Amino acid sequence: MRLLTVLGSLGFLLFATLSGLEAQQTTDVTEQEIERYRAMISDPMANPAFLNVDRGEALWSTARGSKNVSLQQCDLGEGAGKLEGAYAKLPRYFADADRVMDIEQRLLWCMQSLQDLETTDIVRRRFSGPGVVSDLEDLVAFVANKSSGMKFAVSISSLKEREMLAVGEALFYRRSAVMDFSCATCHGDDGKRIRLQALPNLAKPGKPAQETMGSWPTYRVSQSQMRTMQHRLWDCYRQMRMPAPDYASDGITALTLYLTKQAEGGDIVVPSIKR
Amino acid sequence: MMMPKFVFLCAIAFGTLVAHIGNVWGQQPAKASLEQVEAYVRNTWKSPPAGWESRIKQDETQRVCSQFRNDPPRAEYAAIKAREIATLVFPADGNVLGSWKAGEAVAQTGTGGQFSDKDDTVRGGNCYACHQMAPKELSYGTLGPSLAEYGKIRKFESAEAKAAYAKIFNAQSVLPCSSMPRFGAHKFLTEQQIKDVTAYLFDPASPVNNP
C-alpha cells in the first residue's frame, strides 16, 4: 500500500520534471520538491530500488545455466559467496580471470564460468526500461546493498590495478569528439553547474567524489528506474557526443576505479534515490 | 656491546625508511602511456557506428590539450593557436550577423549529435549550458563566463562581432585548450547558425542586450 503511494508520487514528480524542461521556474520548484521528497523517504522500505534488491537476491540464489547452479558460489573478491563488504572493494584484481573487474564484469564472469549461462540476452537487457527488467541492475543492487554502511576501500596493490587506475585517470582528462569534452570539462572544478544542474568535482579526492560514488546504484526518479555506474558513464559519454561505450568494457572499469579511488573512505549508502 | 646494537637499530631504521619511500613511490600511480590509453579506448568502442569512427580518435589539438590537462607549454600553445586560426572560415560577404531569434534557439538547444538523437535532429550550440546570456533567462550554467549584455558592452562594434564569430567558430583559435567546443571547425554548427548566435550576442534588439 505504502509503496504504491510512493510510486504514485514518483510518477507525479516525473511528470513535474518533464514539464519543468519547458518552464524553467517549474524546474527550480521541482528541484526543491525532489530534495524534500528525497529527505522524506530516507526510509529504505519506501525506496523503489529495494524492489531491485529483492529481485537481485532471488536471482542470486536461482539455479541457472547449463550447470544449473546458483550464483551463491560466486567469488566477488572476498571469497566464494561472501557478499558483505565486497562491493566496497570493487573494482579489483581477480587472479582466476587475471583481470581487474568491476561489479558488472565480475557478475558476467560468474554467470559464464560458474553457471555456464548464455549472457547475450542478459546483456541485451543491461539497462531496464518500460517492459524491460535488467538482471544485472537487480544483482548489482543486491550486492551493493551488502556494503551499505561501509566505506570504499579499493586496493591498488597489483600491477594490473595500478595500470587500471592510471588509465582511468588519463581517460578522465581525455578530450574527444565534436564537442572536445572530457570528463574534466564538466567535473573538474568546484561549484560549477550545467544549466541549473550542480556538477560534482570528481577530479580530486574528497567529499563531492565520496558523496557521488557512495550513492550509486541509485533510483533515478527522472527515469523511473534503478541505475548503476555503467549507465551513468554511458549517459555522460552520450552528452560528450561519443558513441555508446561497450557495456562492461575495460574503459568503464578504469574510470570507475579512478572515481572510486577519489571516493576512498566515503560512506556507501545504497541503493539511494536521486533526481 | 653497545655499538653493534646501535648499528643494528640504525640499519633497521634505515631499512624501514627505504621500504617506506619505496612504498610511497609504489603507491604513486605511474602515468599511463598514450599507447596504453588508446588500447583501452579501442577496446571500449569496438565497433562504432559508421561515420562515428573519427569521434573516438583524437585530433592533434585534443591530444596535446589532454596530455597537458589544458595547460600546454608555450611552444605547444603557439602551435595549437596557429593550427586553429588556420581553420577559420568567415562568411563570403563579410556579414557575421544573422537573426537573433534563430540564434536564441541555437543557444537554448542542447541536443543533436548524441547517440540518442536521430540523424536529422537539429543541432544546437547549448550555450546556456555554460554561459549566462539573456539576463532574464535563469537557467544557465557556470562553466563559462557570463555573456549578459555582450554586444552592448562592446558598443555593438563590427570588429567585436567578427571576433565573437571567430570565437564561436573555433574557441581555441583565441585560447588554446579552452573548454569551449570548436563549433565551426568541427562542422557541428552551420555557418548560418553561427551567424545567428553571433546576432543573438550583438543585435541591439536581442534579449542578451536588454535586461
CSV table of C-alpha atoms in Angstrom, one decimal:
chain,number,residue,atom,x,y,z
A,1,MET,CA,0.0,0.0,0.0
A,2,ARG,CA,2.6,2.4,1.2
A,3,LEU,CA,4.9,1.6,-1.7
A,4,LEU,CA,2.0,2.2,-4.2
A,5,THR,CA,1.5,5.7,-2.8
A,6,VAL,CA,5.2,6.3,-3.1
A,7,LEU,CA,5.2,5.1,-6.7
A,8,GLY,CA,2.3,7.4,-7.4
A,9,SER,CA,4.2,10.4,-6.1
A,10,LEU,CA,7.2,9.3,-8.2
A,11,GLY,CA,5.0,9.3,-11.3
A,12,PHE,CA,3.8,12.8,-10.4
A,13,LEU,CA,7.4,14.0,-9.8
A,14,LEU,CA,8.5,12.6,-13.1
A,15,PHE,CA,5.7,14.4,-14.8
A,16,ALA,CA,6.7,17.6,-13.0
A,17,THR,CA,10.3,17.1,-14.0
A,18,LEU,CA,9.4,16.7,-17.7
A,19,SER,CA,7.1,19.8,-17.7
A,20,GLY,CA,10.0,21.6,-15.9
A,21,LEU,CA,12.1,21.1,-19.0
A,22,GLU,CA,9.8,23.6,-20.7
A,23,ALA,CA,9.3,26.1,-17.9
A,24,GLN,CA,12.5,26.7,-16.0
A,25,GLN,CA,10.9,28.3,-12.9
A,26,THR,CA,9.0,25.0,-12.6
A,27,THR,CA,12.3,23.1,-12.6
A,28,ASP,CA,13.5,25.2,-9.7
A,29,VAL,CA,10.4,24.3,-7.7
A,30,THR,CA,10.7,20.7,-8.9
A,31,GLU,CA,14.3,20.5,-7.6
A,32,GLN,CA,13.2,21.7,-4.2
A,33,GLU,CA,10.3,19.2,-4.2
A,34,ILE,CA,12.6,16.4,-5.1
A,35,GLU,CA,15.0,17.4,-2.4
A,36,ARG,CA,12.2,17.4,0.1
A,37,TYR,CA,10.9,14.2,-1.2
A,38,ARG,CA,14.4,12.6,-1.0
A,39,ALA,CA,14.7,13.5,2.6
A,40,MET,CA,11.2,12.2,3.3
A,41,ILE,CA,12.0,8.7,2.0
A,42,SER,CA,15.3,8.0,3.7
A,43,ASP,CA,13.2,5.1,4.9
A,44,PRO,CA,14.6,2.1,2.9
A,45,MET,CA,11.1,0.5,2.7
A,46,ALA,CA,9.9,3.4,0.6
A,47,ASN,CA,12.7,3.5,-2.0
A,48,PRO,CA,11.5,1.6,-5.1
A,49,ALA,CA,15.2,0.4,-5.7
A,50,PHE,CA,14.7,-2.0,-2.8
A,51,LEU,CA,12.4,-4.0,-5.2
A,52,ASN,CA,15.6,-4.4,-7.3
A,53,VAL,CA,17.5,-5.6,-4.2
A,54,ASP,CA,14.8,-8.2,-3.6
A,55,ARG,CA,14.8,-9.4,-7.2
A,56,GLY,CA,18.6,-9.5,-7.1
A,57,GLU,CA,18.5,-11.6,-4.0
A,58,ALA,CA,16.2,-14.1,-5.6
A,59,LEU,CA,18.3,-14.2,-8.8
A,60,TRP,CA,21.4,-14.7,-6.8
A,61,SER,CA,20.1,-18.0,-5.4
A,62,THR,CA,18.3,-19.2,-8.5
A,63,ALA,CA,20.0,-22.2,-10.3
A,64,ARG,CA,20.5,-21.2,-13.9
A,65,GLY,CA,22.7,-22.0,-16.9
A,66,SER,CA,23.7,-25.4,-18.3
A,67,LYS,CA,25.4,-26.2,-15.0
A,68,ASN,CA,22.1,-25.5,-13.2
A,69,VAL,CA,23.7,-23.8,-10.2
A,70,SER,CA,23.1,-20.5,-8.5
A,71,LEU,CA,25.5,-17.6,-8.1
A,72,GLN,CA,25.9,-18.4,-4.4
A,73,GLN,CA,29.5,-19.7,-5.0
A,74,CYS,CA,30.4,-16.6,-7.0
A,75,ASP,CA,33.6,-15.0,-5.6
A,76,LEU,CA,33.3,-11.2,-5.6
A,77,GLY,CA,36.7,-10.8,-4.2
A,78,GLU,CA,36.1,-11.7,-0.5
A,79,GLY,CA,35.8,-15.4,-1.1
A,80,ALA,CA,33.2,-17.6,-2.7
A,81,GLY,CA,29.7,-16.5,-1.7
A,82,LYS,CA,30.9,-13.7,0.6
A,83,LEU,CA,28.8,-10.6,-0.1
A,84,GLU,CA,29.4,-8.4,2.9
A,85,GLY,CA,31.8,-5.6,2.0
A,86,ALA,CA,32.6,-7.0,-1.4
A,87,TYR,CA,31.2,-4.0,-3.4
A,88,ALA,CA,33.3,-1.6,-1.3
A,89,LYS,CA,36.5,-3.1,-2.7
A,90,LEU,CA,35.5,-3.1,-6.3
A,91,PRO,CA,36.8,-2.8,-9.0
A,92,ARG,CA,39.7,-5.1,-8.0
A,93,TYR,CA,42.1,-7.7,-9.4
A,94,PHE,CA,40.8,-11.3,-9.7
A,95,ALA,CA,43.5,-13.9,-10.1
A,96,ASP,CA,41.2,-16.5,-11.6
A,97,ALA,CA,40.5,-14.2,-14.5
A,98,ASP,CA,43.9,-12.4,-14.4
A,99,ARG,CA,42.0,-9.1,-14.8
A,100,VAL,CA,40.7,-6.1,-12.9
A,101,MET,CA,36.9,-6.2,-12.9
A,102,ASP,CA,34.1,-4.0,-11.8
A,103,ILE,CA,30.9,-5.5,-10.4
A,104,GLU,CA,29.1,-6.0,-13.7
A,105,GLN,CA,32.2,-7.6,-15.3
A,106,ARG,CA,32.5,-9.9,-12.3
A,107,LEU,CA,28.8,-10.9,-12.3
A,108,LEU,CA,29.0,-11.7,-16.0
A,109,TRP,CA,32.2,-13.7,-15.4
A,110,CYS,CA,30.4,-15.8,-12.7
A,111,MET,CA,27.4,-16.3,-14.9
A,112,GLN,CA,29.7,-17.6,-17.7
A,113,SER,CA,32.2,-19.6,-15.7
A,114,LEU,CA,30.2,-20.8,-12.8
A,115,GLN,CA,26.7,-21.2,-14.3
A,116,ASP,CA,27.7,-21.6,-17.9
A,117,LEU,CA,24.8,-19.2,-18.6
A,118,GLU,CA,24.2,-17.7,-22.1
A,119,THR,CA,24.6,-14.0,-21.4
A,120,THR,CA,23.6,-12.4,-24.7
A,121,ASP,CA,20.1,-11.8,-23.7
A,122,ILE,CA,21.2,-10.6,-20.2
A,123,VAL,CA,23.5,-8.1,-21.8
A,124,ARG,CA,20.8,-7.0,-24.2
A,125,ARG,CA,18.6,-6.2,-21.1
A,126,ARG,CA,21.5,-4.4,-19.4
A,127,PHE,CA,19.5,-1.2,-18.8
A,128,SER,CA,15.9,-1.5,-17.6
A,129,GLY,CA,13.1,0.4,-19.3
A,130,PRO,CA,9.4,0.1,-19.9
A,131,GLY,CA,8.8,-3.6,-20.1
A,132,VAL,CA,12.5,-4.5,-19.7
A,133,VAL,CA,13.8,-5.9,-16.4
A,134,SER,CA,17.6,-6.0,-16.0
A,135,ASP,CA,19.1,-8.9,-14.2
A,136,LEU,CA,22.4,-7.1,-13.9
A,137,GLU,CA,20.9,-4.0,-12.3
A,138,ASP,CA,19.0,-6.2,-9.9
A,139,LEU,CA,22.1,-8.2,-9.0
A,140,VAL,CA,24.2,-5.0,-8.5
A,141,ALA,CA,21.5,-3.5,-6.3
A,142,PHE,CA,21.6,-6.7,-4.1
A,143,VAL,CA,25.3,-7.0,-3.9
A,144,ALA,CA,26.0,-3.2,-3.4
A,145,ASN,CA,23.4,-3.1,-0.6
A,146,LYS,CA,25.5,-5.7,1.3
A,147,SER,CA,28.2,-2.9,1.5
A,148,SER,CA,25.7,-0.2,2.6
A,149,GLY,CA,27.0,1.4,5.8
A,150,MET,CA,30.6,0.6,4.9
A,151,LYS,CA,33.4,2.7,3.4
A,152,PHE,CA,35.1,2.5,0.0
A,153,ALA,CA,38.5,0.8,0.2
A,154,VAL,CA,39.8,-0.2,-3.2
A,155,SER,CA,43.3,-1.7,-3.3
A,156,ILE,CA,45.9,-0.5,-5.8
A,157,SER,CA,48.5,-3.1,-4.9
A,158,SER,CA,48.9,-5.2,-8.0
A,159,LEU,CA,50.4,-4.1,-11.3
A,160,LYS,CA,47.2,-4.5,-13.2
A,161,GLU,CA,45.3,-2.4,-10.6
A,162,ARG,CA,47.9,0.3,-11.0
A,163,GLU,CA,47.6,0.2,-14.8
A,164,MET,CA,43.7,0.4,-14.5
A,165,LEU,CA,43.9,3.4,-12.2
A,166,ALA,CA,46.4,5.2,-14.3
A,167,VAL,CA,44.4,4.6,-17.5
A,168,GLY,CA,41.2,5.7,-15.6
A,169,GLU,CA,42.8,9.0,-14.7
A,170,ALA,CA,44.0,9.5,-18.3
A,171,LEU,CA,40.6,8.8,-19.6
A,172,PHE,CA,39.1,11.3,-17.2
A,173,TYR,CA,41.2,14.0,-18.9
A,174,ARG,CA,40.9,12.7,-22.5
A,175,ARG,CA,39.2,15.1,-24.8
A,176,SER,CA,37.5,13.8,-27.9
A,177,ALA,CA,34.6,14.0,-30.3
A,178,VAL,CA,32.8,17.0,-31.8
A,179,MET,CA,32.4,18.9,-28.6
A,180,ASP,CA,36.0,18.4,-27.4
A,181,PHE,CA,34.7,17.3,-24.0
A,182,SER,CA,36.5,15.3,-21.4
A,183,CYS,CA,35.0,14.3,-18.0
A,184,ALA,CA,37.1,17.1,-16.5
A,185,THR,CA,35.3,19.7,-18.7
A,186,CYS,CA,32.2,19.2,-16.5
A,187,HIS,CA,33.6,17.6,-13.3
A,188,GLY,CA,37.0,19.3,-13.0
A,189,ASP,CA,36.1,22.3,-10.7
A,190,ASP,CA,34.3,23.1,-7.5
A,191,GLY,CA,30.8,24.6,-7.5
A,192,LYS,CA,30.1,24.5,-11.3
A,193,ARG,CA,26.8,23.9,-12.9
A,194,ILE,CA,25.5,23.0,-16.3
A,195,ARG,CA,22.2,24.9,-16.8
A,196,LEU,CA,20.8,24.5,-13.2
A,197,GLN,CA,22.4,21.1,-12.6
A,198,ALA,CA,25.1,21.1,-10.0
A,199,LEU,CA,28.2,19.2,-11.1
A,200,PRO,CA,30.3,17.3,-8.6
A,201,ASN,CA,34.1,17.9,-8.8
A,202,LEU,CA,35.4,14.4,-9.4
A,203,ALA,CA,39.0,15.4,-10.2
A,204,LYS,CA,40.2,15.3,-6.6
A,205,PRO,CA,39.6,13.1,-3.6
A,206,GLY,CA,37.1,14.5,-1.2
A,207,LYS,CA,33.5,15.0,-0.2
A,208,PRO,CA,31.9,15.5,-3.7
A,209,ALA,CA,33.5,12.3,-5.0
A,210,GLN,CA,32.6,10.4,-1.8
A,211,GLU,CA,29.0,11.5,-1.8
A,212,THR,CA,28.7,10.8,-5.5
A,213,MET,CA,30.2,7.4,-5.6
A,214,GLY,CA,28.7,6.4,-2.3
A,215,SER,CA,25.2,6.9,-3.7
A,216,TRP,CA,25.4,4.6,-6.7
A,217,PRO,CA,23.5,2.4,-7.6
A,218,THR,CA,20.5,4.7,-7.3
A,219,TYR,CA,16.9,5.0,-8.2
A,220,ARG,CA,16.6,7.8,-10.8
A,221,VAL,CA,13.3,9.5,-10.3
A,222,SER,CA,13.5,11.2,-13.7
A,223,GLN,CA,13.9,7.7,-15.4
A,224,SER,CA,11.7,5.7,-13.0
A,225,GLN,CA,14.5,3.1,-12.9
A,226,MET,CA,17.3,2.0,-10.8
A,227,ARG,CA,20.7,2.7,-12.4
A,228,THR,CA,24.3,1.6,-11.8
A,229,MET,CA,27.6,3.4,-12.7
A,230,GLN,CA,27.6,1.6,-16.1
A,231,HIS,CA,24.5,3.6,-17.0
A,232,ARG,CA,25.8,6.9,-15.5
A,233,LEU,CA,29.0,6.8,-17.5
A,234,TRP,CA,27.2,5.7,-20.7
A,235,ASP,CA,24.9,8.7,-20.2
A,236,CYS,CA,27.9,11.1,-19.7
A,237,TYR,CA,29.5,9.8,-22.9
A,238,ARG,CA,26.2,10.4,-24.7
A,239,GLN,CA,26.4,14.1,-23.6
A,240,MET,CA,30.1,14.1,-24.8
A,241,ARG,CA,28.8,13.1,-28.3
A,242,MET,CA,30.9,9.9,-28.1
A,243,PRO,CA,29.4,6.6,-29.4
A,244,ALA,CA,27.9,4.4,-26.8
A,245,PRO,CA,30.8,2.7,-24.9
A,246,ASP,CA,30.6,-1.1,-24.8
A,247,TYR,CA,28.9,-2.4,-21.8
A,248,ALA,CA,31.2,-3.9,-19.1
A,249,SER,CA,34.3,-2.8,-21.1
A,250,ASP,CA,37.7,-2.0,-19.6
A,251,GLY,CA,37.5,1.7,-20.2
A,252,ILE,CA,34.4,2.0,-18.0
A,253,THR,CA,36.1,-0.1,-15.3
A,254,ALA,CA,39.2,2.1,-15.5
A,255,LEU,CA,37.1,5.2,-14.9
A,256,THR,CA,35.1,3.5,-12.2
A,257,LEU,CA,38.3,2.5,-10.4
A,258,TYR,CA,39.6,6.1,-10.7
A,259,LEU,CA,36.4,7.6,-9.3
A,260,THR,CA,36.2,5.0,-6.5
A,261,LYS,CA,39.8,5.8,-5.6
A,262,GLN,CA,38.8,9.5,-5.4
A,263,ALA,CA,35.9,8.4,-3.1
A,264,GLU,CA,38.1,6.4,-0.8
A,265,GLY,CA,36.9,6.5,2.8
A,266,GLY,CA,33.5,7.7,1.7
A,267,ASP,CA,30.3,6.1,3.2
A,268,ILE,CA,28.3,3.8,1.0
A,269,VAL,CA,24.5,4.2,1.4
A,270,VAL,CA,22.9,2.3,-1.4
A,271,PRO,CA,20.7,2.0,-3.2
A,272,SER,CA,20.0,5.7,-2.9
A,273,ILE,CA,17.4,7.8,-4.7
A,274,LYS,CA,18.1,10.8,-7.0
A,275,ARG,CA,16.6,13.2,-9.4
B,1,MET,CA,78.3,-4.4,23.0
B,2,MET,CA,76.6,-1.1,22.7
B,3,MET,CA,77.9,-0.3,19.3
B,4,PRO,CA,76.7,-3.3,17.3
B,5,LYS,CA,73.3,-3.0,18.8
B,6,PHE,CA,73.2,0.7,17.8
B,7,VAL,CA,74.3,0.0,14.3
B,8,PHE,CA,71.8,-2.8,14.1
B,9,LEU,CA,69.0,-0.5,15.2
B,10,CYS,CA,70.2,2.1,12.7
B,11,ALA,CA,70.2,-0.5,10.0
B,12,ILE,CA,66.6,-1.4,10.8
B,13,ALA,CA,65.5,2.2,10.9
B,14,PHE,CA,67.3,2.9,7.6
B,15,GLY,CA,65.8,-0.2,6.0
B,16,THR,CA,62.3,0.8,7.2
B,17,LEU,CA,62.8,4.2,5.8
B,18,VAL,CA,63.9,2.9,2.4
B,19,ALA,CA,61.0,0.4,2.4
B,20,HIS,CA,58.6,3.3,3.3
B,21,ILE,CA,59.9,5.5,0.5
B,22,GLY,CA,59.7,2.6,-1.9
B,23,ASN,CA,56.2,2.0,-0.8
B,24,VAL,CA,55.2,5.7,-1.2
B,25,TRP,CA,56.7,5.6,-4.7
B,26,GLY,CA,55.0,2.4,-5.4
B,27,GLN,CA,51.6,3.9,-4.4
B,28,GLN,CA,52.1,6.7,-6.9
B,29,PRO,CA,50.2,5.6,-10.0
B,30,ALA,CA,52.6,5.8,-12.8
B,31,LYS,CA,51.2,7.8,-15.7
B,32,ALA,CA,49.6,5.7,-18.4
B,33,SER,CA,51.3,5.9,-21.8
B,34,LEU,CA,49.4,7.2,-24.7
B,35,GLU,CA,49.5,3.7,-26.3
B,36,GLN,CA,48.0,2.1,-23.2
B,37,VAL,CA,45.2,4.6,-23.1
B,38,GLU,CA,44.4,4.3,-26.8
B,39,ALA,CA,44.3,0.5,-26.5
B,40,TYR,CA,41.7,0.8,-23.8
B,41,VAL,CA,39.8,3.3,-26.0
B,42,ARG,CA,39.8,0.8,-28.9
B,43,ASN,CA,38.6,-1.9,-26.6
B,44,THR,CA,35.8,0.2,-25.1
B,45,TRP,CA,34.4,1.3,-28.5
B,46,LYS,CA,35.0,-1.9,-30.5
B,47,SER,CA,32.5,-1.2,-33.4
B,48,PRO,CA,31.3,2.4,-33.5
B,49,PRO,CA,28.5,3.2,-35.9
B,50,ALA,CA,29.5,4.1,-39.5
B,51,GLY,CA,30.7,7.7,-39.7
B,52,TRP,CA,31.4,7.9,-35.9
B,53,GLU,CA,35.0,6.5,-36.0
B,54,SER,CA,36.6,9.9,-36.0
B,55,ARG,CA,34.9,10.8,-32.7
B,56,ILE,CA,36.9,8.1,-31.0
B,57,LYS,CA,40.3,9.2,-32.4
B,58,GLN,CA,41.8,12.4,-31.1
B,59,ASP,CA,43.0,15.2,-33.3
B,60,GLU,CA,46.4,16.7,-32.6
B,61,THR,CA,44.9,19.6,-30.5
B,62,GLN,CA,42.7,17.2,-28.4
B,63,ARG,CA,45.7,15.0,-27.8
B,64,VAL,CA,48.0,17.8,-26.7
B,65,CYS,CA,45.4,19.5,-24.5
B,66,SER,CA,44.6,16.2,-22.9
B,67,GLN,CA,48.3,15.5,-22.3
B,68,PHE,CA,48.9,18.8,-20.6
B,69,ARG,CA,45.4,19.0,-19.0
B,70,ASN,CA,44.6,22.1,-20.8
B,71,ASP,CA,47.7,24.0,-19.7
B,72,PRO,CA,50.1,23.4,-22.6
B,73,PRO,CA,53.7,24.7,-22.6
B,74,ARG,CA,54.5,27.8,-24.6
B,75,ALA,CA,55.6,26.0,-27.8
B,76,GLU,CA,52.5,23.8,-27.9
B,77,TYR,CA,50.3,26.7,-27.1
B,78,ALA,CA,51.6,28.6,-30.1
B,79,ALA,CA,51.3,25.5,-32.4
B,80,ILE,CA,47.7,25.0,-31.4
B,81,LYS,CA,46.8,28.6,-31.9
B,82,ALA,CA,48.4,28.7,-35.4
B,83,ARG,CA,46.7,25.4,-36.4
B,84,GLU,CA,43.2,26.5,-35.1
B,85,ILE,CA,43.4,30.0,-36.7
B,86,ALA,CA,44.0,28.2,-40.0
B,87,THR,CA,40.6,26.6,-39.7
B,88,LEU,CA,38.6,29.9,-39.5
B,89,VAL,CA,36.2,30.5,-42.4
B,90,PHE,CA,34.2,33.7,-42.4
B,91,PRO,CA,31.0,34.3,-44.4
B,92,ALA,CA,31.9,35.2,-48.0
B,93,ASP,CA,30.0,38.5,-47.9
B,94,GLY,CA,31.7,39.5,-44.7
B,95,ASN,CA,28.4,39.8,-42.7
B,96,VAL,CA,28.8,37.8,-39.5
B,97,LEU,CA,25.3,38.8,-38.2
B,98,GLY,CA,22.2,36.6,-38.8
B,99,SER,CA,18.9,36.6,-37.0
B,100,TRP,CA,19.0,36.9,-33.2
B,101,LYS,CA,15.7,35.0,-32.9
B,102,ALA,CA,17.1,32.0,-34.7
B,103,GLY,CA,20.3,32.5,-32.6
B,104,GLU,CA,18.3,32.2,-29.4
B,105,ALA,CA,17.2,28.7,-30.4
B,106,VAL,CA,20.8,27.8,-31.2
B,107,ALA,CA,21.8,29.0,-27.7
B,108,GLN,CA,18.9,27.2,-26.0
B,109,THR,CA,19.2,23.8,-27.8
B,110,GLY,CA,21.3,21.2,-26.2
B,111,THR,CA,20.5,18.2,-28.4
B,112,GLY,CA,21.9,17.0,-31.7
B,113,GLY,CA,24.8,14.7,-32.4
B,114,GLN,CA,24.2,12.4,-29.4
B,115,PHE,CA,23.9,8.7,-29.9
B,116,SER,CA,20.3,9.0,-28.6
B,117,ASP,CA,19.5,11.6,-31.3
B,118,LYS,CA,18.2,10.9,-34.8
B,119,ASP,CA,20.5,11.9,-37.7
B,120,ASP,CA,18.2,14.8,-38.6
B,121,THR,CA,17.8,16.1,-35.0
B,122,VAL,CA,18.7,19.8,-35.3
B,123,ARG,CA,22.0,20.5,-33.6
B,124,GLY,CA,22.2,23.3,-31.0
B,125,GLY,CA,25.2,25.2,-29.5
B,126,ASN,CA,23.9,24.6,-26.0
B,127,CYS,CA,25.5,27.9,-25.0
B,128,TYR,CA,23.2,28.2,-22.0
B,129,ALA,CA,24.8,25.0,-20.6
B,130,CYS,CA,27.9,27.1,-19.8
B,131,HIS,CA,27.0,30.8,-20.1
B,132,GLN,CA,24.6,33.3,-18.7
B,133,MET,CA,23.3,35.2,-21.8
B,134,ALA,CA,19.9,37.0,-21.7
B,135,PRO,CA,19.7,38.3,-18.1
B,136,LYS,CA,16.0,37.2,-17.9
B,137,GLU,CA,16.9,33.6,-18.6
B,138,LEU,CA,17.5,32.0,-15.2
B,139,SER,CA,18.5,28.5,-16.3
B,140,TYR,CA,22.2,28.9,-17.2
B,141,GLY,CA,25.4,27.1,-16.4
B,142,THR,CA,28.6,28.5,-15.0
B,143,LEU,CA,31.3,26.6,-16.8
B,144,GLY,CA,32.0,29.7,-18.9
B,145,PRO,CA,31.8,33.5,-18.2
B,146,SER,CA,28.6,35.5,-18.3
B,147,LEU,CA,27.8,36.9,-21.7
B,148,ALA,CA,25.0,39.2,-20.5
B,149,GLU,CA,24.9,42.4,-22.5
B,150,TYR,CA,27.8,41.2,-24.5
B,151,GLY,CA,27.2,43.3,-27.6
B,152,LYS,CA,26.1,46.4,-25.6
B,153,ILE,CA,29.3,46.4,-23.5
B,154,ARG,CA,31.3,46.2,-26.8
B,155,LYS,CA,29.3,49.1,-28.2
B,156,PHE,CA,28.0,46.8,-31.0
B,157,GLU,CA,31.2,47.4,-32.9
B,158,SER,CA,31.6,45.3,-36.0
B,159,ALA,CA,35.2,44.3,-35.3
B,160,GLU,CA,34.0,42.9,-31.9
B,161,ALA,CA,31.2,41.0,-33.7
B,162,LYS,CA,33.7,39.5,-36.1
B,163,ALA,CA,35.9,38.5,-33.1
B,164,ALA,CA,32.9,36.8,-31.4
B,165,TYR,CA,32.1,34.9,-34.7
B,166,ALA,CA,35.7,33.6,-34.7
B,167,LYS,CA,35.5,32.7,-31.1
B,168,ILE,CA,32.3,30.6,-31.7
B,169,PHE,CA,33.7,29.1,-34.9
B,170,ASN,CA,36.8,28.0,-33.1
B,171,ALA,CA,37.3,28.9,-29.4
B,172,GLN,CA,40.8,27.6,-29.5
B,173,SER,CA,41.9,30.0,-32.2
B,174,VAL,CA,41.7,32.6,-29.4
B,175,LEU,CA,42.5,30.5,-26.4
B,176,PRO,CA,44.3,27.1,-27.0
B,177,CYS,CA,42.8,24.3,-24.9
B,178,SER,CA,39.7,26.3,-24.0
B,179,SER,CA,37.0,24.0,-22.7
B,180,MET,CA,34.5,25.6,-25.1
B,181,PRO,CA,33.7,23.4,-28.2
B,182,ARG,CA,35.1,24.4,-31.6
B,183,PHE,CA,31.6,24.6,-33.2
B,184,GLY,CA,32.6,25.7,-36.7
B,185,ALA,CA,35.9,23.8,-37.0
B,186,HIS,CA,34.1,20.5,-36.2
B,187,LYS,CA,31.2,21.5,-38.5
B,188,PHE,CA,28.9,20.9,-35.6
B,189,LEU,CA,27.0,24.2,-36.3
B,190,THR,CA,26.5,25.6,-39.8
B,191,GLU,CA,27.7,29.0,-40.9
B,192,GLN,CA,24.1,30.3,-40.7
B,193,GLN,CA,23.7,29.0,-37.1
B,194,ILE,CA,27.0,30.7,-36.0
B,195,LYS,CA,25.8,34.0,-37.7
B,196,ASP,CA,22.5,33.7,-35.9
B,197,VAL,CA,24.1,33.1,-32.5
B,198,THR,CA,26.5,36.0,-33.1
B,199,ALA,CA,23.5,38.2,-33.8
B,200,TYR,CA,22.0,36.9,-30.5
B,201,LEU,CA,25.0,38.5,-28.8
B,202,PHE,CA,25.3,41.6,-31.0
B,203,ASP,CA,21.8,42.6,-32.1
B,204,PRO,CA,20.7,45.7,-30.0
B,205,ALA,CA,17.2,44.2,-30.0
B,206,SER,CA,18.4,40.8,-28.7
B,207,PRO,CA,17.3,39.9,-25.1
B,208,VAL,CA,21.0,39.4,-24.3
B,209,ASN,CA,21.4,43.2,-24.5
B,210,ASN,CA,18.1,44.1,-22.8
B,211,PRO,CA,18.0,43.4,-19.1
